[in-house]
């Protein structure tokens, strides 16, 4: 399970009366598109029920902050941020500081400083625990969040713990509304807010575990077959890609295979349910095809051209293909998932699905924290930037290529000679410091020039014929995402665009 920070959801989705204007019995109001779709949330129970609609999914093992800003004497929901709850309580202070400071400073950069905050702690009981046990165990974390917000003069007006189908308030000790045993959550989809959200077109897409399951490889007999196919493909493709003449042929074959599979996906009969859809796609993609695509996409230029399938009729089949390839990066090929996961995140972001985009890009960084394309896209998505600038770049590159042969040496030399950047990297890629060991599967340098691999300089191959994967220690160095908490990777989440 990835443990990362993120901003989620639309920024302006509700109003909250200021404390001097309302009692705790009229805490919030939720507003869909247009002022005519406003729903008042009068109790902590309704605040708890609102959480999935604020995020677009049901959080698990999560700290969630929802910022409020002033609007004509009422608070209005601003940015939202989520971070996984660290396993060790020693890391809670660090995690709280990351999340609070990231959300507040990110909102300030957009010119709208939060006036108040609502905090949520969501975690299911471990074996032998009850929901109340979870609430008490997480109380110091809730207090830490309140203190961190207080130091920045942003009071927490409500802090809730949601566990085992019940919720508790850390801010209210009134037994009449917030009893010690907690209150049961309403059935999903049965509240007034659920009806209003449905009417406004706001969807709740299950949990993050459901979303990750679409992007994670399975450990079964099929995984063994896929590993064997990847091993077999690697013995021939890697050598061809490292050869300047063979590289253009592999690029052409990779993109042609991808287009063929996408047409197959587009023509498949529809099925009901996301698991059934993924299983259908898995059956439509052969092991050898998946292996060739996974290895071919390790070439940066090929990956950037594949990123051009990001809109219109191409986007849907492309996203399904990148998901299916991510599920095929099994066993020792886990790091290779960075390419298809990044492409999946990019297409999802380009088509307006920021939730899947953030998760796929975070998983790409989990597979390879040095993957520059994923890092740039993840930051841009979290900053609330418009993906149209990248789409425009990709369209221009596609038009410039015209009918040129995919991956032809002449075109690659022309691109390098003009100094233009690849569409997948909207800013220049930093060069690694001298002496840093580069990954064996990185087939182009950071500036896009080709590497001519001499046979005597290639990585030694183990006796089993499987290409050697450098260790994490060998790959440490510049460009790695820093950690400020031992179990809380990544910088704190930044406030959503206002």
Short mmCIF file of C-alpha atoms in Angstrom, two decimals:
data_model
loop_
_atom_site.label_atom_id
_atom_site.label_comp_id
_atom_site.label_asym_id
_atom_site.label_seq_id
_atom_site.Cartn_x
_atom_site.Cartn_y
_atom_site.Cartn_z
CA UNK A 1 0.00 0.00 0.00
CA UNK A 2 1.47 3.31 -0.99
CA UNK A 3 1.66 5.89 1.73
CA UNK A 4 1.81 9.25 0.09
CA UNK A 5 0.43 12.71 0.37
CA UNK A 6 -1.97 14.21 -2.07
CA UNK A 7 -4.59 16.83 -2.67
CA UNK A 8 -7.98 15.59 -3.70
CA UNK A 9 -11.33 16.67 -4.94
CA UNK A 10 -12.67 19.93 -6.25
CA UNK A 11 -11.78 22.86 -4.08
CA UNK A 12 -15.11 24.64 -3.81
CA UNK A 13 -17.75 22.16 -2.76
CA UNK A 14 -19.46 23.49 0.32
CA UNK A 15 -20.06 26.19 2.90
CA UNK A 16 -19.59 26.14 6.66
CA UNK A 17 -21.14 28.77 8.89
CA UNK A 18 -18.62 30.55 11.07
CA UNK A 19 -18.78 29.64 14.77
CA UNK A 20 -20.20 32.94 15.83
CA UNK A 21 -23.13 32.42 13.45
CA UNK A 22 -24.07 28.83 14.24
CA UNK A 23 -23.99 26.32 17.04
CA UNK A 24 -22.51 22.84 16.75
CA UNK A 25 -25.95 21.72 15.62
CA UNK A 26 -25.48 23.57 12.30
CA UNK A 27 -21.85 22.94 11.45
CA UNK A 28 -21.66 22.78 7.68
CA UNK A 29 -23.39 23.11 4.41
CA UNK A 30 -22.44 21.28 1.25
CA UNK A 31 -22.93 22.74 -2.18
CA UNK A 32 -22.89 21.09 -5.58
CA UNK A 33 -22.41 22.87 -8.90
CA UNK A 34 -24.46 26.02 -8.68
CA UNK A 35 -25.86 27.63 -5.55
CA UNK A 36 -29.25 25.96 -6.03
CA UNK A 37 -27.77 22.57 -4.97
CA UNK A 38 -26.77 23.49 -1.42
CA UNK A 39 -27.23 20.99 1.41
CA UNK A 40 -26.83 21.96 5.05
CA UNK A 41 -24.83 19.58 7.25
CA UNK A 42 -26.05 20.21 10.77
CA UNK A 43 -24.25 17.59 12.87
CA UNK A 44 -20.88 15.83 13.16
CA UNK A 45 -22.64 12.76 11.72
CA UNK A 46 -23.32 14.63 8.50
CA UNK A 47 -19.73 15.88 8.42
CA UNK A 48 -18.56 12.28 8.66
CA UNK A 49 -20.96 11.28 5.90
CA UNK A 50 -19.59 14.07 3.70
CA UNK A 51 -16.01 12.78 3.66
CA UNK A 52 -16.26 10.41 0.67
CA UNK A 53 -17.93 13.15 -1.37
CA UNK A 54 -15.16 15.61 -0.53
CA UNK A 55 -12.51 13.17 -1.75
CA UNK A 56 -14.34 11.14 -4.37
CA UNK A 57 -13.49 7.84 -2.61
CA UNK A 58 -13.62 6.24 0.82
CA UNK A 59 -10.26 6.73 2.55
CA UNK A 60 -8.55 3.94 4.48
CA UNK A 61 -5.77 4.28 7.07
CA UNK A 62 -5.75 7.98 6.33
CA UNK A 63 -5.36 11.43 7.81
CA UNK A 64 -7.56 13.84 5.86
CA UNK A 65 -7.65 17.62 6.21
CA UNK A 66 -10.29 19.83 4.61
CA UNK A 67 -9.48 23.54 4.54
CA UNK A 68 -12.19 26.17 4.99
CA UNK A 69 -12.03 29.75 3.76
CA UNK A 70 -14.24 32.73 4.45
CA UNK A 71 -16.95 33.70 2.02
CA UNK A 72 -19.42 36.37 3.06
CA UNK A 73 -19.26 35.38 6.69
CA UNK A 74 -19.37 31.63 5.99
CA UNK A 75 -16.66 29.05 5.60
CA UNK A 76 -16.32 27.38 2.22
CA UNK A 77 -14.44 24.17 1.55
CA UNK A 78 -11.06 24.79 -0.04
CA UNK A 79 -8.23 22.36 -0.63
CA UNK A 80 -8.22 18.82 0.73
CA UNK A 81 -5.19 16.71 1.58
CA UNK A 82 -4.67 13.07 2.55
CA UNK A 83 -1.75 11.19 4.05
CA UNK A 84 -1.49 7.60 5.15
CA UNK A 85 -1.33 7.15 8.92
CA UNK A 86 2.25 6.12 9.80
CA UNK A 87 2.52 2.79 11.58
CA UNK A 88 4.78 4.14 14.33
CA UNK A 89 3.44 6.83 16.71
CA UNK A 90 6.97 8.26 16.67
CA UNK A 91 6.26 9.47 13.14
CA UNK A 92 2.90 11.08 13.88
CA UNK A 93 4.27 14.52 14.75
CA UNK A 94 6.28 14.58 11.54
CA UNK A 95 3.32 13.44 9.45
CA UNK A 96 0.99 16.00 11.02
CA UNK A 97 3.50 18.77 10.38
CA UNK A 98 3.93 17.74 6.75
CA UNK A 99 0.23 17.61 6.05
CA UNK A 100 -0.78 20.81 7.85
CA UNK A 101 2.08 22.94 6.55
CA UNK A 102 1.77 21.55 3.04
CA UNK A 103 -1.97 22.24 2.80
CA UNK A 104 -1.80 25.71 4.32
CA UNK A 105 1.27 26.92 2.41
CA UNK A 106 -0.07 25.44 -0.82
CA UNK A 107 -3.35 27.30 -0.35
CA UNK A 108 -1.46 30.51 0.43
CA UNK A 109 0.45 30.25 -2.82
CA UNK A 110 -2.91 30.31 -4.56
CA UNK A 111 -3.91 33.42 -2.67
CA UNK A 112 -6.58 31.84 -0.44
CA UNK A 113 -5.39 31.15 3.08
CA UNK A 114 -7.54 28.68 5.06
CA UNK A 115 -9.58 30.22 7.86
CA UNK A 116 -10.43 26.93 9.61
CA UNK A 117 -9.85 23.22 9.25
CA UNK A 118 -11.79 19.97 9.55
CA UNK A 119 -9.69 16.87 10.35
CA UNK A 120 -10.55 13.19 9.86
CA UNK A 121 -8.75 10.07 11.06
CA UNK A 122 -9.88 6.90 9.27
CA UNK A 123 -8.64 3.47 10.31
CA UNK A 124 -10.19 0.04 10.79
CA UNK A 125 -9.52 -1.88 14.03
CA UNK A 126 -6.70 -4.40 14.18
CA UNK A 127 -7.38 -7.90 15.53
CA UNK A 128 -8.63 -7.62 19.11
CA UNK A 129 -9.40 -3.91 18.82
CA UNK A 130 -12.70 -2.08 18.79
CA UNK A 131 -13.54 1.15 17.04
CA UNK A 132 -13.34 2.96 20.36
CA UNK A 133 -9.86 1.50 20.92
CA UNK A 134 -8.79 2.93 17.58
CA UNK A 135 -10.23 6.33 18.51
CA UNK A 136 -8.34 6.42 21.80
CA UNK A 137 -5.12 5.17 20.22
CA UNK A 138 -5.26 7.90 17.57
CA UNK A 139 -6.17 10.68 20.01
CA UNK A 140 -2.55 11.93 20.27
CA UNK A 141 -2.42 12.20 16.48
CA UNK A 142 -5.64 14.24 16.45
CA UNK A 143 -4.20 16.49 19.15
CA UNK A 144 -1.00 16.90 17.15
CA UNK A 145 -3.00 18.00 14.12
CA UNK A 146 -4.88 20.55 16.21
CA UNK A 147 -1.63 21.91 17.64
CA UNK A 148 0.03 22.16 14.22
CA UNK A 149 -2.98 24.03 12.82
CA UNK A 150 -3.09 26.26 15.90
CA UNK A 151 0.53 27.31 15.50
CA UNK A 152 -0.41 28.67 12.07
CA UNK A 153 -3.56 30.37 13.43
CA UNK A 154 -5.91 28.00 11.61
CA UNK A 155 -8.25 26.48 14.22
CA UNK A 156 -9.61 22.96 13.81
CA UNK A 157 -13.39 23.32 14.15
CA UNK A 158 -14.01 19.57 14.08
CA UNK A 159 -11.84 16.45 14.31
CA UNK A 160 -13.48 13.08 13.73
CA UNK A 161 -12.34 9.48 13.99
CA UNK A 162 -14.11 7.00 11.69
CA UNK A 163 -13.65 3.32 12.47
CA UNK A 164 -15.66 0.08 12.37
CA UNK A 165 -18.71 1.80 10.91
CA UNK A 166 -18.90 4.39 13.70
CA UNK A 167 -17.51 7.86 14.30
CA UNK A 168 -16.30 9.88 17.29
CA UNK A 169 -15.62 13.60 17.74
CA UNK A 170 -12.40 14.76 19.38
CA UNK A 171 -13.81 18.27 19.76
CA UNK A 172 -17.17 17.59 21.38
CA UNK A 173 -17.73 15.96 24.79
CA UNK A 174 -21.49 16.43 24.80
CA UNK A 175 -22.97 12.98 25.42
CA UNK A 176 -26.22 14.09 23.85
CA UNK A 177 -24.70 14.39 20.38
CA UNK A 178 -21.32 12.62 20.66
CA UNK A 179 -21.57 9.71 23.13
CA UNK A 180 -18.48 7.84 24.33
CA UNK A 181 -19.43 4.69 22.42
CA UNK A 182 -19.59 6.66 19.19
CA UNK A 183 -22.41 6.87 16.67
CA UNK A 184 -23.08 4.57 13.74
CA UNK A 185 -22.38 5.85 10.25
CA UNK A 186 -25.36 5.98 7.94
CA UNK A 187 -25.68 3.46 5.14
CA UNK A 188 -23.71 4.66 2.12
CA UNK A 189 -25.82 6.50 -0.41
CA UNK A 190 -28.86 6.97 1.83
CA UNK A 191 -28.33 10.51 3.15
CA UNK A 192 -29.64 13.79 1.79
CA UNK A 193 -26.07 14.66 0.89
CA UNK A 194 -25.70 11.45 -1.12
CA UNK A 195 -28.83 12.29 -3.08
CA UNK A 196 -27.66 15.84 -3.73
CA UNK A 197 -24.18 14.65 -4.77
CA UNK A 198 -25.68 12.11 -7.16
CA UNK A 199 -27.90 14.80 -8.65
CA UNK A 200 -24.86 17.06 -9.07
CA UNK A 201 -22.88 14.29 -10.79
CA UNK A 202 -20.41 13.68 -7.93
CA UNK A 203 -19.36 10.03 -7.70
CA UNK A 204 -17.76 8.03 -4.89
CA UNK A 205 -15.50 5.36 -6.34
CA UNK A 206 -15.04 2.87 -3.51
CA UNK A 207 -11.72 2.79 -1.66
CA UNK A 208 -8.11 3.37 -2.65
CA UNK A 209 -7.54 -0.37 -2.27
CA UNK A 210 -10.05 -0.97 -5.06
CA UNK A 211 -8.25 1.53 -7.27
CA UNK A 212 -4.80 0.10 -6.52
CA UNK A 213 -6.01 -3.41 -7.27
CA UNK A 214 -6.47 -2.36 -10.90
CA UNK A 215 -2.79 -1.40 -11.12
CA UNK A 216 -1.04 -4.06 -9.03
CA UNK A 217 0.25 -7.40 -10.35
CA UNK A 218 -1.17 -10.59 -8.93
CA UNK A 219 0.89 -13.39 -7.41
CA UNK A 220 -0.36 -16.57 -9.02
CA UNK A 221 0.46 -19.13 -11.69
CA UNK A 222 -0.14 -16.52 -14.39
CA UNK A 223 2.57 -14.37 -12.80
CA UNK A 224 5.08 -17.19 -13.29
CA UNK A 225 4.15 -17.45 -16.96
CA UNK A 226 4.50 -13.68 -17.37
CA UNK A 227 7.90 -13.69 -15.67
CA UNK A 228 9.09 -16.38 -18.06
CA UNK A 229 7.86 -14.32 -21.02
CA UNK A 230 9.64 -11.22 -19.70
CA UNK A 231 12.86 -13.18 -19.23
CA UNK A 232 12.67 -14.51 -22.78
CA UNK A 233 11.92 -11.09 -24.27
CA UNK A 234 14.71 -9.43 -22.29
CA UNK A 235 17.36 -11.73 -23.76
CA UNK A 236 16.69 -10.33 -27.24
CA UNK A 237 15.04 -6.92 -26.85
CA UNK A 238 17.51 -5.31 -24.46
CA UNK A 239 20.45 -5.97 -26.78
CA UNK A 240 18.47 -4.66 -29.76
CA UNK A 241 17.44 -1.49 -27.91
CA UNK A 242 21.03 -0.76 -26.92
CA UNK A 243 22.02 -0.97 -30.57
CA UNK A 244 21.28 2.29 -32.45
CA UNK A 245 19.92 0.50 -35.51
CA UNK A 246 17.91 -2.03 -33.52
CA UNK A 247 16.46 0.63 -31.26
CA UNK A 248 14.39 2.26 -34.01
CA UNK A 249 13.02 -1.13 -35.04
CA UNK A 250 12.04 -1.99 -31.45
CA UNK A 251 10.36 1.40 -31.07
CA UNK A 252 8.33 0.84 -34.23
CA UNK A 253 7.38 -2.68 -33.17
CA UNK A 254 6.41 -1.53 -29.68
CA UNK A 255 4.08 1.20 -30.89
CA UNK A 256 2.56 -1.02 -33.58
CA UNK A 257 1.90 -3.74 -31.01
CA UNK A 258 0.36 -1.21 -28.63
CA UNK A 259 -1.95 0.09 -31.37
CA UNK A 260 -2.97 -3.44 -32.30
CA UNK A 261 -3.85 -4.30 -28.68
CA UNK A 262 -5.72 -1.01 -28.25
CA UNK A 263 -7.87 -1.82 -31.29
CA UNK A 264 -8.53 -5.23 -29.78
CA UNK A 265 -9.57 -3.62 -26.49
CA UNK A 266 -11.80 -1.09 -28.26
CA UNK A 267 -13.64 -3.87 -30.08
CA UNK A 268 -14.17 -6.07 -27.01
CA UNK A 269 -17.67 -6.73 -25.75
CA UNK A 270 -18.64 -4.73 -22.64
CA UNK A 271 -18.89 -6.47 -19.28
CA UNK A 272 -20.35 -5.40 -15.93
CA UNK A 273 -18.10 -4.34 -13.06
CA UNK A 274 -14.51 -3.10 -12.87
CA UNK A 275 -12.97 -6.46 -11.83
CA UNK A 276 -14.69 -8.12 -14.78
CA UNK A 277 -13.42 -5.39 -17.13
CA UNK A 278 -9.83 -5.87 -15.97
CA UNK A 279 -10.11 -9.67 -16.27
CA UNK A 280 -11.45 -9.30 -19.82
CA UNK A 281 -8.49 -7.08 -20.75
CA UNK A 282 -6.03 -9.50 -19.17
CA UNK A 283 -7.42 -12.31 -21.34
CA UNK A 284 -7.09 -10.13 -24.45
CA UNK A 285 -3.40 -9.41 -23.81
CA UNK A 286 -0.92 -12.23 -24.41
CA UNK A 287 2.12 -12.80 -22.20
CA UNK A 288 4.57 -12.29 -25.07
CA UNK A 289 2.81 -9.12 -26.19
CA UNK A 290 2.85 -7.73 -22.66
CA UNK A 291 6.54 -8.56 -22.24
CA UNK A 292 7.49 -6.85 -25.51
CA UNK A 293 5.47 -3.76 -24.61
CA UNK A 294 6.79 -3.49 -21.05
CA UNK A 295 10.41 -3.70 -22.20
CA UNK A 296 9.86 -1.48 -25.23
CA UNK A 297 8.34 1.28 -23.08
CA UNK A 298 11.54 1.51 -21.03
CA UNK A 299 12.86 3.61 -23.90
CA UNK A 300 12.00 7.20 -23.08
CA UNK A 301 11.33 8.31 -26.66
CA UNK A 302 8.97 5.38 -27.26
CA UNK A 303 7.18 6.11 -23.98
CA UNK A 304 6.74 9.78 -24.90
CA UNK A 305 5.20 8.87 -28.23
CA UNK A 306 2.85 6.43 -26.53
CA UNK A 307 1.82 9.30 -24.24
CA UNK A 308 0.25 10.95 -27.30
CA UNK A 309 -2.75 8.61 -26.98
CA UNK A 310 -4.28 10.82 -24.32
CA UNK A 311 -7.61 12.09 -25.69
CA UNK A 312 -10.54 11.26 -27.92
CA UNK A 313 -11.25 7.67 -28.91
CA UNK A 314 -7.65 6.66 -28.18
CA UNK A 315 -7.65 7.60 -24.50
CA UNK A 316 -9.95 4.85 -23.18
CA UNK A 317 -8.21 1.87 -24.82
CA UNK A 318 -4.80 3.37 -24.00
CA UNK A 319 -5.64 3.69 -20.32
CA UNK A 320 -6.88 0.10 -20.25
CA UNK A 321 -3.64 -1.05 -21.90
CA UNK A 322 -1.40 0.83 -19.44
CA UNK A 323 -3.35 -0.62 -16.51
CA UNK A 324 -3.02 -4.14 -17.94
CA UNK A 325 0.72 -3.71 -18.48
CA UNK A 326 1.19 -2.44 -14.92
CA UNK A 327 -0.52 -5.61 -13.70
CA UNK A 328 1.99 -7.66 -15.73
CA UNK A 329 5.11 -6.17 -14.12
CA UNK A 330 5.52 -9.17 -11.86
CA UNK A 331 8.31 -10.46 -9.64
CA UNK A 332 11.74 -9.00 -10.44
CA UNK A 333 10.22 -6.69 -13.05
CA UNK A 334 8.41 -4.52 -10.49
CA UNK A 335 10.48 -1.44 -11.31
CA UNK A 336 9.49 -1.68 -14.97
CA UNK A 337 5.95 -0.74 -13.88
CA UNK A 338 7.06 2.90 -13.58
CA UNK A 339 6.54 3.43 -17.33
CA UNK A 340 3.00 1.99 -17.72
CA UNK A 341 1.91 3.43 -14.37
CA UNK A 342 3.11 6.88 -15.42
CA UNK A 343 1.30 6.57 -18.74
CA UNK A 344 -1.85 5.45 -16.92
CA UNK A 345 -1.58 8.42 -14.58
CA UNK A 346 -1.02 10.79 -17.46
CA UNK A 347 -4.02 9.58 -19.49
CA UNK A 348 -6.22 9.63 -16.38
CA UNK A 349 -5.18 13.21 -15.62
CA UNK A 350 -5.57 14.27 -19.23
CA UNK A 351 -9.14 12.92 -19.30
CA UNK A 352 -10.11 14.57 -15.99
CA UNK A 353 -9.74 11.68 -13.53
CA UNK A 354 -7.40 13.28 -11.00
CA UNK A 355 -8.00 10.60 -8.39
CA UNK A 356 -6.65 7.73 -10.49
CA UNK A 357 -3.96 10.02 -11.89
CA UNK A 358 -2.55 10.85 -8.45
CA UNK A 359 -2.66 7.24 -7.31
CA UNK A 360 -1.08 5.82 -10.47
CA UNK A 361 1.68 8.44 -10.44
CA UNK A 362 2.37 7.84 -6.75
CA UNK A 363 2.60 4.11 -7.45
CA UNK A 364 5.00 4.84 -10.33
CA UNK A 365 7.24 6.73 -7.92
CA UNK A 366 6.94 3.83 -5.51
CA UNK A 367 8.21 1.52 -8.25
CA UNK A 368 11.03 3.91 -9.17
CA UNK A 369 11.47 7.08 -7.14
CA UNK A 370 13.92 8.45 -9.76
CA UNK A 371 11.40 8.33 -12.62
CA UNK A 372 11.44 11.94 -13.76
CA UNK A 373 8.31 11.91 -15.92
CA UNK A 374 6.22 10.55 -13.03
CA UNK A 375 7.72 13.05 -10.60
CA UNK A 376 6.95 16.01 -12.85
CA UNK A 377 3.40 14.87 -13.58
CA UNK A 378 2.69 14.05 -9.92
CA UNK A 379 3.82 17.51 -8.85
CA UNK A 380 1.85 19.22 -11.62
CA UNK A 381 -1.31 17.26 -10.81
CA UNK A 382 -1.02 18.01 -7.09
CA UNK A 383 -0.43 21.68 -7.88
CA UNK A 384 -3.75 21.78 -9.72
CA UNK A 385 -2.16 22.73 -13.05
CA UNK A 386 -3.98 22.37 -16.33
CA UNK A 387 -2.81 19.32 -18.33
CA UNK A 388 -3.61 21.14 -21.59
CA UNK A 389 -0.07 22.56 -21.76
CA UNK A 390 1.36 19.03 -21.92
CA UNK A 391 -1.35 17.89 -24.34
CA UNK A 392 -0.47 20.83 -26.59
CA UNK A 393 3.20 19.82 -26.55
CA UNK A 394 2.37 16.21 -27.38
CA UNK A 395 0.07 17.24 -30.22
CA UNK A 396 2.79 19.48 -31.66
CA UNK A 397 5.35 16.68 -31.49
CA UNK A 398 2.93 14.33 -33.20
CA UNK A 399 2.26 16.81 -35.99
CA UNK A 400 5.98 17.49 -36.43
CA UNK A 401 6.66 13.79 -36.88
CA UNK A 402 3.93 13.56 -39.51
CA UNK A 403 4.45 10.40 -41.54
CA UNK A 404 8.06 9.84 -40.44
CA UNK A 405 8.98 6.32 -39.47
CA UNK A 406 8.64 5.73 -35.76
CA UNK A 407 11.96 6.04 -34.00
CA UNK A 408 13.91 6.69 -37.21
CA UNK A 409 17.52 7.85 -36.62
CA UNK A 410 17.07 10.90 -38.84
CA UNK A 411 14.16 12.18 -36.80
CA UNK A 412 15.91 11.53 -33.50
CA UNK A 413 18.97 13.43 -34.69
CA UNK A 414 16.79 16.30 -35.88
CA UNK A 415 15.13 16.54 -32.48
CA UNK A 416 18.45 16.56 -30.67
CA UNK A 417 19.94 19.10 -33.09
CA UNK A 418 17.15 21.58 -32.52
CA UNK A 419 17.45 21.24 -28.78
CA UNK A 420 13.76 20.58 -28.30
CA UNK A 421 12.65 18.64 -25.23
CA UNK A 422 10.63 15.48 -25.27
CA UNK A 423 6.91 16.04 -24.65
CA UNK A 424 6.99 13.87 -21.57
CA UNK A 425 9.38 16.25 -19.84
CA UNK A 426 8.07 19.82 -19.91
CA UNK A 427 11.19 21.10 -18.16
CA UNK A 428 14.84 20.13 -18.73
CA UNK A 429 15.83 16.93 -17.01
CA UNK A 430 18.64 17.43 -14.49
CA UNK A 431 21.79 15.49 -15.27
CA UNK A 432 22.86 13.09 -12.57
CA UNK A 433 26.16 13.93 -10.88
CA UNK A 434 29.25 12.36 -12.37
CA UNK A 435 30.03 8.94 -11.03
CA UNK A 436 26.44 8.04 -10.34
CA UNK A 437 25.61 4.56 -11.53
CA UNK A 438 22.81 4.68 -14.06
CA UNK A 439 20.12 2.04 -14.30
CA UNK A 440 20.83 -0.69 -16.83
CA UNK A 441 17.38 -0.34 -18.39
CA UNK A 442 17.69 3.43 -18.91
CA UNK A 443 18.36 3.50 -22.62
CA UNK A 444 18.67 7.25 -23.20
CA UNK A 445 20.48 9.95 -21.32
CA UNK A 446 18.61 12.73 -19.54
CA UNK A 447 19.02 15.08 -22.50
CA UNK A 448 17.62 12.56 -24.98
CA UNK A 449 20.89 11.56 -26.72
CA UNK A 450 21.46 7.94 -27.59
CA UNK A 451 23.81 5.77 -25.61
CA UNK A 452 25.98 3.40 -27.62
CA UNK A 453 26.59 0.46 -25.37
CA UNK A 454 29.85 -1.36 -25.98
CA UNK A 455 29.71 -5.09 -25.33
CA UNK A 456 32.52 -4.97 -22.83
CA UNK A 457 30.70 -2.30 -20.80
CA UNK A 458 27.34 -4.05 -20.53
CA UNK A 459 26.05 -5.32 -17.25
CA UNK A 460 27.04 -8.94 -16.55
CA UNK A 461 24.18 -11.39 -17.01
CA UNK A 462 23.49 -13.97 -14.29
CA UNK A 463 23.58 -17.64 -15.12
CA UNK A 464 19.77 -17.84 -15.30
CA UNK A 465 19.80 -15.36 -18.19
CA UNK A 466 17.65 -12.76 -16.39
CA UNK A 467 18.86 -9.16 -16.75
CA UNK A 468 20.34 -7.87 -13.54
CA UNK A 469 18.29 -5.21 -11.73
CA UNK A 470 20.47 -2.70 -9.81
CA UNK A 471 19.81 -2.52 -6.10
CA UNK A 472 18.23 0.46 -4.35
CA UNK A 473 21.61 1.26 -2.79
CA UNK A 474 23.25 1.38 -6.22
CA UNK A 475 20.55 3.72 -7.47
CA UNK A 476 20.70 6.14 -4.55
CA UNK A 477 21.84 9.65 -5.37
CA UNK A 478 20.58 12.90 -6.88
CA UNK A 479 16.97 13.09 -7.92
CA UNK A 480 15.65 10.70 -5.28
CA UNK A 481 12.60 11.97 -3.50
CA UNK A 482 13.65 12.86 0.02
CA UNK A 483 12.05 11.42 3.14
CA UNK A 484 11.42 13.50 6.17
CA UNK A 485 9.70 10.73 8.11
CA UNK A 486 10.94 7.18 8.37
CA UNK A 487 7.61 5.78 7.18
CA UNK A 488 6.02 8.79 5.56
CA UNK A 489 7.60 9.25 2.12
CA UNK A 490 7.15 12.37 0.08
CA UNK A 491 6.54 16.00 0.82
CA UNK A 492 3.41 17.13 2.57
CA UNK A 493 0.32 17.58 0.46
CA UNK A 494 -0.37 21.00 -0.95
CA UNK A 495 -3.68 22.80 -0.97
CA UNK A 496 -5.97 22.19 -3.90
CA UNK A 497 -6.45 24.91 -6.50
CA UNK A 498 -8.97 27.50 -5.47
#
